[in-house]
mmCIF file of C-alpha atoms in Angstrom:
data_model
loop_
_atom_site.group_PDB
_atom_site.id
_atom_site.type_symbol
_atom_site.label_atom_id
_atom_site.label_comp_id
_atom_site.label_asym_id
_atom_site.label_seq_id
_atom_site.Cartn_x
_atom_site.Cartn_y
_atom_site.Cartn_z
ATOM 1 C CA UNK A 12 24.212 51.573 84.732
ATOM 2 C CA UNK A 13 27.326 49.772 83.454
ATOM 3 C CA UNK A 14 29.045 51.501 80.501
ATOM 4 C CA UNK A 15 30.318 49.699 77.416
ATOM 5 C CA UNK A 16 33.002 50.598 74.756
ATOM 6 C CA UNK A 17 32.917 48.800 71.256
ATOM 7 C CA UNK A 18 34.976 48.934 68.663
ATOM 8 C CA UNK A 19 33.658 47.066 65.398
ATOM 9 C CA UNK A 20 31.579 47.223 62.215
ATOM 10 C CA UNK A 21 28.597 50.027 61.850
ATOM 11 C CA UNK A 22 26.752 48.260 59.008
ATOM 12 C CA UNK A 23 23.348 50.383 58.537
ATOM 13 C CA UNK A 24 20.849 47.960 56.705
ATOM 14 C CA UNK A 25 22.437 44.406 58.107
ATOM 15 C CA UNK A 26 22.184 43.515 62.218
ATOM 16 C CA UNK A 27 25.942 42.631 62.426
ATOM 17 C CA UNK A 28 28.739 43.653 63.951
ATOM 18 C CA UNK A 29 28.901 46.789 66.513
ATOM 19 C CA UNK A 30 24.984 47.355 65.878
ATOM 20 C CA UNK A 31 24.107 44.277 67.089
ATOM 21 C CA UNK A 32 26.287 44.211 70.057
ATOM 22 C CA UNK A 33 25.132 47.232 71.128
ATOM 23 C CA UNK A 34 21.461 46.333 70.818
ATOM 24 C CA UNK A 35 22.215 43.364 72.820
ATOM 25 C CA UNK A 36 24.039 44.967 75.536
ATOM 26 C CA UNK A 37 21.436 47.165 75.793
ATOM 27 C CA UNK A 38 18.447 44.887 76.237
ATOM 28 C CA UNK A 39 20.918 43.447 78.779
ATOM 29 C CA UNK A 40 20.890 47.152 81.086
ATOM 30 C CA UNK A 41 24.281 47.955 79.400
ATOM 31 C CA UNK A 42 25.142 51.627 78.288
ATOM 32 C CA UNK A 43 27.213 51.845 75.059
ATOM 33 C CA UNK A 44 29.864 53.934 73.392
ATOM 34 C CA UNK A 45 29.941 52.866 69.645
ATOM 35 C CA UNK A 46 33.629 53.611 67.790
ATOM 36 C CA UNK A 47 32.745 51.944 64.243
ATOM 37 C CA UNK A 48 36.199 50.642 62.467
ATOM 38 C CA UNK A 49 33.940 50.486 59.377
ATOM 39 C CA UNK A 50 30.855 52.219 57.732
ATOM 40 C CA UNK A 51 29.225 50.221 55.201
ATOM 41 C CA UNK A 52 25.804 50.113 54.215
ATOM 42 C CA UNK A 53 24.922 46.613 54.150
ATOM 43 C CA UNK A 54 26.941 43.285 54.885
ATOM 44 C CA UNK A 55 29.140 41.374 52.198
ATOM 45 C CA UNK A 56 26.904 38.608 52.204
ATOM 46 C CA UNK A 57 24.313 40.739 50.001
ATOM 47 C CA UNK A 58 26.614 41.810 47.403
ATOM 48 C CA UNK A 59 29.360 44.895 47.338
ATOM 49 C CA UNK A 60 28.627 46.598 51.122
ATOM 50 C CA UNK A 61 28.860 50.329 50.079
ATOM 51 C CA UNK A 62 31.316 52.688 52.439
ATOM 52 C CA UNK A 63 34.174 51.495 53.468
ATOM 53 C CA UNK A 64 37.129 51.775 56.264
ATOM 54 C CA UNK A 65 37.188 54.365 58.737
ATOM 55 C CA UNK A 66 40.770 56.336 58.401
ATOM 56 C CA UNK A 67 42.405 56.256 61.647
ATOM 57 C CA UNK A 68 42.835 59.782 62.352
ATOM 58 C CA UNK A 69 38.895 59.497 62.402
ATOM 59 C CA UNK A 70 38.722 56.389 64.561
ATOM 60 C CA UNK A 71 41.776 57.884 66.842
ATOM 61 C CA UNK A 72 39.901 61.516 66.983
ATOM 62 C CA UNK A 73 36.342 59.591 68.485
ATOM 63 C CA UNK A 74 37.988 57.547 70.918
ATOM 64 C CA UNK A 75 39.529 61.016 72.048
ATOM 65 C CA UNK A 76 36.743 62.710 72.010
ATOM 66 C CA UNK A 77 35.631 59.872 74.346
ATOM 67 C CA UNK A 78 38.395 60.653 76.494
ATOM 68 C CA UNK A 79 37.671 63.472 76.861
ATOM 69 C CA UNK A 80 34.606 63.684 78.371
ATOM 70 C CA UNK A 81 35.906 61.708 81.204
ATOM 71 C CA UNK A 82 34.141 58.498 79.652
ATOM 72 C CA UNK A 83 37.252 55.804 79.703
ATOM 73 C CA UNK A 84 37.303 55.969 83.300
ATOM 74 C CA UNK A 85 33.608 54.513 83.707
ATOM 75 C CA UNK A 86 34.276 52.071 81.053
ATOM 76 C CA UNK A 87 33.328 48.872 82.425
ATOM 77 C CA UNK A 88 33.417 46.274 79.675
ATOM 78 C CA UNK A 89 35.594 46.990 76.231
ATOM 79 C CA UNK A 90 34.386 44.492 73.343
ATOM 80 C CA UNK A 91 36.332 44.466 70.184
ATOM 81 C CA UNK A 92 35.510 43.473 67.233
ATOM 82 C CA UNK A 93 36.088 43.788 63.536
ATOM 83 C CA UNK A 94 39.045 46.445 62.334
ATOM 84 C CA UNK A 95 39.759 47.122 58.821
ATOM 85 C CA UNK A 96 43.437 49.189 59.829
ATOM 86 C CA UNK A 97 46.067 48.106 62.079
ATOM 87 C CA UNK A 98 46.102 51.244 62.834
ATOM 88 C CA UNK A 99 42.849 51.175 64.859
ATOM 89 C CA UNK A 100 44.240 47.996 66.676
ATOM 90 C CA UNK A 101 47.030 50.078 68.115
ATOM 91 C CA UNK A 102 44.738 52.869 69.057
ATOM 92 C CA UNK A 103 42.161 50.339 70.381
ATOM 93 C CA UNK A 104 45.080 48.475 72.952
ATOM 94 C CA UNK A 105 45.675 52.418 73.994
ATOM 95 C CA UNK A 106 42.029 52.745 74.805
ATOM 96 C CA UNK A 107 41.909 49.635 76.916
ATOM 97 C CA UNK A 108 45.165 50.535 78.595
ATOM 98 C CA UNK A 109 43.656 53.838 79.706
ATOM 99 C CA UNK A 110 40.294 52.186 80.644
ATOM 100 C CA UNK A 111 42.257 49.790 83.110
ATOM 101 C CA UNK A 112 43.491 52.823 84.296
ATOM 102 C CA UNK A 113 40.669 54.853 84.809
ATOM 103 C CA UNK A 114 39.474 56.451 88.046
ATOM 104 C CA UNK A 115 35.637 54.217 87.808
ATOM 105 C CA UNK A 116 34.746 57.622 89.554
ATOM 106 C CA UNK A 117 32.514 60.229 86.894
ATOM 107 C CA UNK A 118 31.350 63.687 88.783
ATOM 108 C CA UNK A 119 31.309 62.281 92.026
ATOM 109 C CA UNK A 120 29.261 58.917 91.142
ATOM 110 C CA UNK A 121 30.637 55.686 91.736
ATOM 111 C CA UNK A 122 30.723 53.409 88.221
ATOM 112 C CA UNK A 123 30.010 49.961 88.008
ATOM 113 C CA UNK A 124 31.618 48.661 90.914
ATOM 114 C CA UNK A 125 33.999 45.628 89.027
ATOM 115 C CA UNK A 126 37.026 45.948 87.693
ATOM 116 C CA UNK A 127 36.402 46.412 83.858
ATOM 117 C CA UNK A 128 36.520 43.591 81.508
ATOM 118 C CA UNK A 129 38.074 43.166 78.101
ATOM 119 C CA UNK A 130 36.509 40.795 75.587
ATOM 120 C CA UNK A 131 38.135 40.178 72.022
ATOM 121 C CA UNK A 132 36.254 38.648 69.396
ATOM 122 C CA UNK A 133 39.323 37.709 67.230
ATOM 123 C CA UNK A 134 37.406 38.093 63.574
ATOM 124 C CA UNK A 135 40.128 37.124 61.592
ATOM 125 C CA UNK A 136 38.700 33.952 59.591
ATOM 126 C CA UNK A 137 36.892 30.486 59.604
ATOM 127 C CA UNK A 138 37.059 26.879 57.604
ATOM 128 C CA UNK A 139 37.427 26.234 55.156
ATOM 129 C CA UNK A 140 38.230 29.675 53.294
ATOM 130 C CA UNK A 141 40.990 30.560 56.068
ATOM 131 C CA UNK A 142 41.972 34.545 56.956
ATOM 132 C CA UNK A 143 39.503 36.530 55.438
ATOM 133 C CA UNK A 144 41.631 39.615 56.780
ATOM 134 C CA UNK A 145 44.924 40.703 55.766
ATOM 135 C CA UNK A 146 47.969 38.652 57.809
ATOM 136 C CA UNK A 147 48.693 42.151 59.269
ATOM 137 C CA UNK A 148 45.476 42.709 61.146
ATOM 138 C CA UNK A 149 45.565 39.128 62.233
ATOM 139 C CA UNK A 150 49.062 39.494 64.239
ATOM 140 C CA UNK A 151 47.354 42.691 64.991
ATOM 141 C CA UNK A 152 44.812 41.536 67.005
ATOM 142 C CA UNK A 153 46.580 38.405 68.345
ATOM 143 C CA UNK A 154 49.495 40.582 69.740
ATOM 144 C CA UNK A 155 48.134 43.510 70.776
ATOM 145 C CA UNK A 156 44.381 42.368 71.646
ATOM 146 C CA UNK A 157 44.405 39.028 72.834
ATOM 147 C CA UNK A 158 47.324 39.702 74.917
ATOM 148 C CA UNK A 159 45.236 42.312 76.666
ATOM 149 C CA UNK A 160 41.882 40.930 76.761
ATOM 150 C CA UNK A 161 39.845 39.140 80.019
ATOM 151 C CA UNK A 162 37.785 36.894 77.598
ATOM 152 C CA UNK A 163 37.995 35.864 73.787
ATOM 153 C CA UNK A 164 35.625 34.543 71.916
ATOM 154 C CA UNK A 165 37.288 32.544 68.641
ATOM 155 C CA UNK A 166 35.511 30.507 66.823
ATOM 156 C CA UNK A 167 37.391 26.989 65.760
ATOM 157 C CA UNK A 168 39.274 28.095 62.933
ATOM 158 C CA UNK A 169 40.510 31.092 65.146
ATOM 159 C CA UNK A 170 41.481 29.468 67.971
ATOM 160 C CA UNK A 171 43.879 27.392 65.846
ATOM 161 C CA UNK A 172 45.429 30.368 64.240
ATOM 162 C CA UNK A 173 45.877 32.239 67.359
ATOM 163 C CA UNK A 174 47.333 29.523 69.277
ATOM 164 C CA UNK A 175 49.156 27.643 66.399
ATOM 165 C CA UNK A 176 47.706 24.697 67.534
ATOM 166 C CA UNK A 177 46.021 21.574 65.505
ATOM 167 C CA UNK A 178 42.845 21.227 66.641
ATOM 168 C CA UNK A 179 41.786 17.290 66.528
ATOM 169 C CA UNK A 180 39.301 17.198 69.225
ATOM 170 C CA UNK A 181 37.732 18.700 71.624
ATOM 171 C CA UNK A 182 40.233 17.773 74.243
ATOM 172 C CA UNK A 183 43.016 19.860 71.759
ATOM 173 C CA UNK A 184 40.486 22.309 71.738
ATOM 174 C CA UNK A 185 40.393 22.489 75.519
ATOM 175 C CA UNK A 186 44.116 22.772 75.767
ATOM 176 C CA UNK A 187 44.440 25.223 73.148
ATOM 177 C CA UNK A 188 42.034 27.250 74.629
ATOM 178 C CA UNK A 189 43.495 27.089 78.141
ATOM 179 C CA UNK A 190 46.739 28.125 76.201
ATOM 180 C CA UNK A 191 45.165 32.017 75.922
ATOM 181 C CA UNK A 192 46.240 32.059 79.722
ATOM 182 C CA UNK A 193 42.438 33.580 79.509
ATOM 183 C CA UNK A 194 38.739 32.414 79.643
ATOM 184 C CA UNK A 195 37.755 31.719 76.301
ATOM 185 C CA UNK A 196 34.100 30.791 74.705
ATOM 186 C CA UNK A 197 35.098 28.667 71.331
ATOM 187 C CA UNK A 198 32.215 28.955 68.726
ATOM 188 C CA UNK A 199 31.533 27.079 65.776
ATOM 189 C CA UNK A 200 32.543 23.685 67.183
ATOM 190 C CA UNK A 201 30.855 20.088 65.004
ATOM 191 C CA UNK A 202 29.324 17.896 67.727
ATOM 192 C CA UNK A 203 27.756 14.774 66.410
ATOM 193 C CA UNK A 204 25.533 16.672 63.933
ATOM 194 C CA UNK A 205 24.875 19.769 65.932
ATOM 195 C CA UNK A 206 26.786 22.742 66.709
ATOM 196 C CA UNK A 207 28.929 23.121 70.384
ATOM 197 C CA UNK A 208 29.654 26.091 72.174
ATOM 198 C CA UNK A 209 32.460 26.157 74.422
ATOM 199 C CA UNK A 210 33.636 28.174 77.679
ATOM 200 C CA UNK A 211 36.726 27.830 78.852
ATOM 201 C CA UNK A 212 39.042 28.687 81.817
ATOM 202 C CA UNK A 213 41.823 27.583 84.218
ATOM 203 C CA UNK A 214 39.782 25.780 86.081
ATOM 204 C CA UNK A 215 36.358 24.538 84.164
ATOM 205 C CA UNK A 216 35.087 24.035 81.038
ATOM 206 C CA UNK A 217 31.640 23.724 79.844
ATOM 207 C CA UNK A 218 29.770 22.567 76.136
ATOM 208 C CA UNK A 219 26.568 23.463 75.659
ATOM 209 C CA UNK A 220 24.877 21.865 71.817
ATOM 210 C CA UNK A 221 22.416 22.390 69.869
ATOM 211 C CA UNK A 222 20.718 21.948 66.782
ATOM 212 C CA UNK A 223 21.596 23.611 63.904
ATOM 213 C CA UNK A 224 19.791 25.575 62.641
ATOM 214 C CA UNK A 225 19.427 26.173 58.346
ATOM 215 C CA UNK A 226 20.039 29.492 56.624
ATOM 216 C CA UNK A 227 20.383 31.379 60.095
ATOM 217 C CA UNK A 228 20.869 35.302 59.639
ATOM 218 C CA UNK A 229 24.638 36.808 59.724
ATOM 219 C CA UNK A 230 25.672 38.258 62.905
ATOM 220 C CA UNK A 231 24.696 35.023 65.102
ATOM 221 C CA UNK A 232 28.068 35.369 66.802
ATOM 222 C CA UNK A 233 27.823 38.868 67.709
ATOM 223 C CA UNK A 234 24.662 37.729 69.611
ATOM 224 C CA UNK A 235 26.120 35.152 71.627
ATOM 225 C CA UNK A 236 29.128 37.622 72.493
ATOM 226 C CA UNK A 237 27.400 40.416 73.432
ATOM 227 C CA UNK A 238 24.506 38.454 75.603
ATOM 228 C CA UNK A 239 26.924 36.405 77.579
ATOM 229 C CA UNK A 240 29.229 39.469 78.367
ATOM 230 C CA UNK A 241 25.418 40.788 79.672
ATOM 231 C CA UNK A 242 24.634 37.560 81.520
ATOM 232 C CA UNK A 243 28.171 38.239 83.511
ATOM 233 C CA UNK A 244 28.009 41.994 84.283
ATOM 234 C CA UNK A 245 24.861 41.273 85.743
ATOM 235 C CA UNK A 246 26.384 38.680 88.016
ATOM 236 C CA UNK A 247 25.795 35.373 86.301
ATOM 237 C CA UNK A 248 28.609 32.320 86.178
ATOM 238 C CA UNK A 249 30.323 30.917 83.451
ATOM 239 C CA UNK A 250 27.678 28.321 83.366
ATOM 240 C CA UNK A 251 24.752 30.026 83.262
ATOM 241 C CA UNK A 252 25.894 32.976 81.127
ATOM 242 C CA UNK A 253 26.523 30.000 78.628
ATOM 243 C CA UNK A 254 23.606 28.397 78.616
ATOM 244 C CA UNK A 255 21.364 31.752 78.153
ATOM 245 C CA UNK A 256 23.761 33.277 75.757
ATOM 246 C CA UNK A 257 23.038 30.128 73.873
ATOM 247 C CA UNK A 258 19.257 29.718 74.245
ATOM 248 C CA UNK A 259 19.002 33.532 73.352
ATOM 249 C CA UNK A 260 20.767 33.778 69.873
ATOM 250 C CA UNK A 261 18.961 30.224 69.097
ATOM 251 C CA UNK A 262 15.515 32.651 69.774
ATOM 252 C CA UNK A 263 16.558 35.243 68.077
ATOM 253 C CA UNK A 264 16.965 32.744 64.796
ATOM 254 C CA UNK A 265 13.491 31.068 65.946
ATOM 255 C CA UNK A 266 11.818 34.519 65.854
ATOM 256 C CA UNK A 267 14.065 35.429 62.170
ATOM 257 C CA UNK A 268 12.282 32.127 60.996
ATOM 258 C CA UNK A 269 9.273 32.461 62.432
ATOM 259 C CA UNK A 270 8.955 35.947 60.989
ATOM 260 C CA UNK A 271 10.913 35.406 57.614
ATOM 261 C CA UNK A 272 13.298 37.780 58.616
ATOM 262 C CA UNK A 273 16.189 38.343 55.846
ATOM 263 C CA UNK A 274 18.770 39.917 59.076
ATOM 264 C CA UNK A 275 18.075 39.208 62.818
ATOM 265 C CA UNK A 276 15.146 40.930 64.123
ATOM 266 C CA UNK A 277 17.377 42.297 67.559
ATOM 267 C CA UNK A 278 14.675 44.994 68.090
ATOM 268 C CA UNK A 279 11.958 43.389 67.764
ATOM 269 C CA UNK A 280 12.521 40.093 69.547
ATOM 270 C CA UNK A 281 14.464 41.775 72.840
ATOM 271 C CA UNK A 282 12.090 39.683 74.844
ATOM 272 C CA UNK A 283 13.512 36.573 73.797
ATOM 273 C CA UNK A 284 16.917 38.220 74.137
ATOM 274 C CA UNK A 285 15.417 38.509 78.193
ATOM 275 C CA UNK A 286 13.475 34.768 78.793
ATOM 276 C CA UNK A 287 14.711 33.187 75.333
ATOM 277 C CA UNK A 288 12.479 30.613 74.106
ATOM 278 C CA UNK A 289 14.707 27.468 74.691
ATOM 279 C CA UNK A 290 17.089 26.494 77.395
ATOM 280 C CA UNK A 291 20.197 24.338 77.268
ATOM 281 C CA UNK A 292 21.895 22.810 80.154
ATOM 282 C CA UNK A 293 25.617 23.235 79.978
ATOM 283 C CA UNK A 294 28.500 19.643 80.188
ATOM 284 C CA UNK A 295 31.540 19.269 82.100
ATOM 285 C CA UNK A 296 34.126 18.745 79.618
#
């Protein structure tokens, strides 16, 4: 079974963040290693979240204690996410430095047999409220986590920021994106009255659209992350990972709508997570 390392939000009440990227991971055959960067008990959206920052003698102490126990060196697939302390970026690009160097080799058993990947979901900001983190934890991440990572996953507003780029079209978006000298998936993109999701690398680049969809749950993006990191350790393309990551988080929201769900019902709508609901076929861009 592939192993997983994430390092985001634990948000107890709300399917965001870390929790929902490891639910989705694991409905994809994923194992996962949880390091939360915050504890709160429900998301911002809802009012004041409760908890707060992990220090970073806590978060460093966990990801040792991962160490450890041998762990790092089956790591296949490190997924970032949000970090309250630029002090858990630091200790996060030392994790991911010792996972590239690991062994893949655990008691005699032979890991997942790729070389690991490293995805960065740069939460930093979005339009039109700009940085919602502190400048500090933005040239955090872009410095010492994008520079690192196999795959980011910005959504419009980030891309620009990281890249320092004006984004006009979807052409500058293309370039900009290609800029990473990294696949990318861009989120978040208008698209003649829908919403476009876009993957990105040296040599293709793909758009799948689609509807959008009112009053959608928090934590969408986390979905889409986390399923088409899935769809690739389990030997999808670009392409296809793309299309189901899309069709999948569009489910999920179907089955929060369908049910009158106030967060998104990962648990109990894995099957669509599996064979979602709707399929999208992917455009050359």
């Amino acid at each position: 079974m592939p192993m997983a390392l994430i390092l985001s939000s634990l948000v107890a009440a709300s399917r965001v963040g870390g929790g929902v990227s490891e639910r989705v991971l694991n409905a994809a055959g994923i194992d996962t290693m949880l390091v939360p960067t915050v504890l709160y008990g429900r998301q911002p959206g809802w009012g004041p979240p409760g908890g707060g920052p992990v220090e970073q003698d806590m978060f460093e102490g966990v990801l040792s204690g991962i160490s450890d126990q041998g762990l790092l060196d089956i790591t296949d697939v490190v997924l970032t996410g949000y970090f309250a302390d630029v002090g858990q970026i630091f200790d996060t690009a030392a994790a991911i430095d010792v996972v590239r160097k690991g062994s893949r080799v655990n008691r005699g058993v032979r890991a997942f047999a790729r070389e690991p990947i490293v995805v960065v979901d740069p939460i930093m900001g979005d339009a039109p409220g700009g940085l919602y983190v502190p400048p500090a934890i933005a040239a955090g991440i872009k410095d010492q986590l994008v520079s690192r990572a196999d795959l980011v996953t910005p959504n419009a507003f980030e891309l620009g920021h990281i890249t320092g780029r004006q984004l006009t079209d979807l052409a500058s978006m293309v370039r900009a994106a290609r800029s990473l000298e990294c696949p990318a998936i861009v989120t978040s993109l208008p698209r003649h009255g829908q919403i476009g999701v876009m993957y990105v690398d040296n040599s293709e680049a793909w758009l799948v659209t689609h509807e959008r969809i009112p009053d959608a749950p928090k934590g969408t993006g986390d979905v889409l992350t986390a399923a088409f990191v899935g769809a690739i350790v389990n030997g999808a393309e670009p392409k296809a990972a793309l299309e189901h990551a899309v069709a999948a988080t569009v489910s999920v929201v179907m089955r929060a709508h369908e049910w009158k769900a106030p967060e998104l019902p990962i648990v109990a709508a894995a099957d669509v997570l599996r064979q979602p609901l709707v399929s999208y076929e992917a455009e050359a861009i």
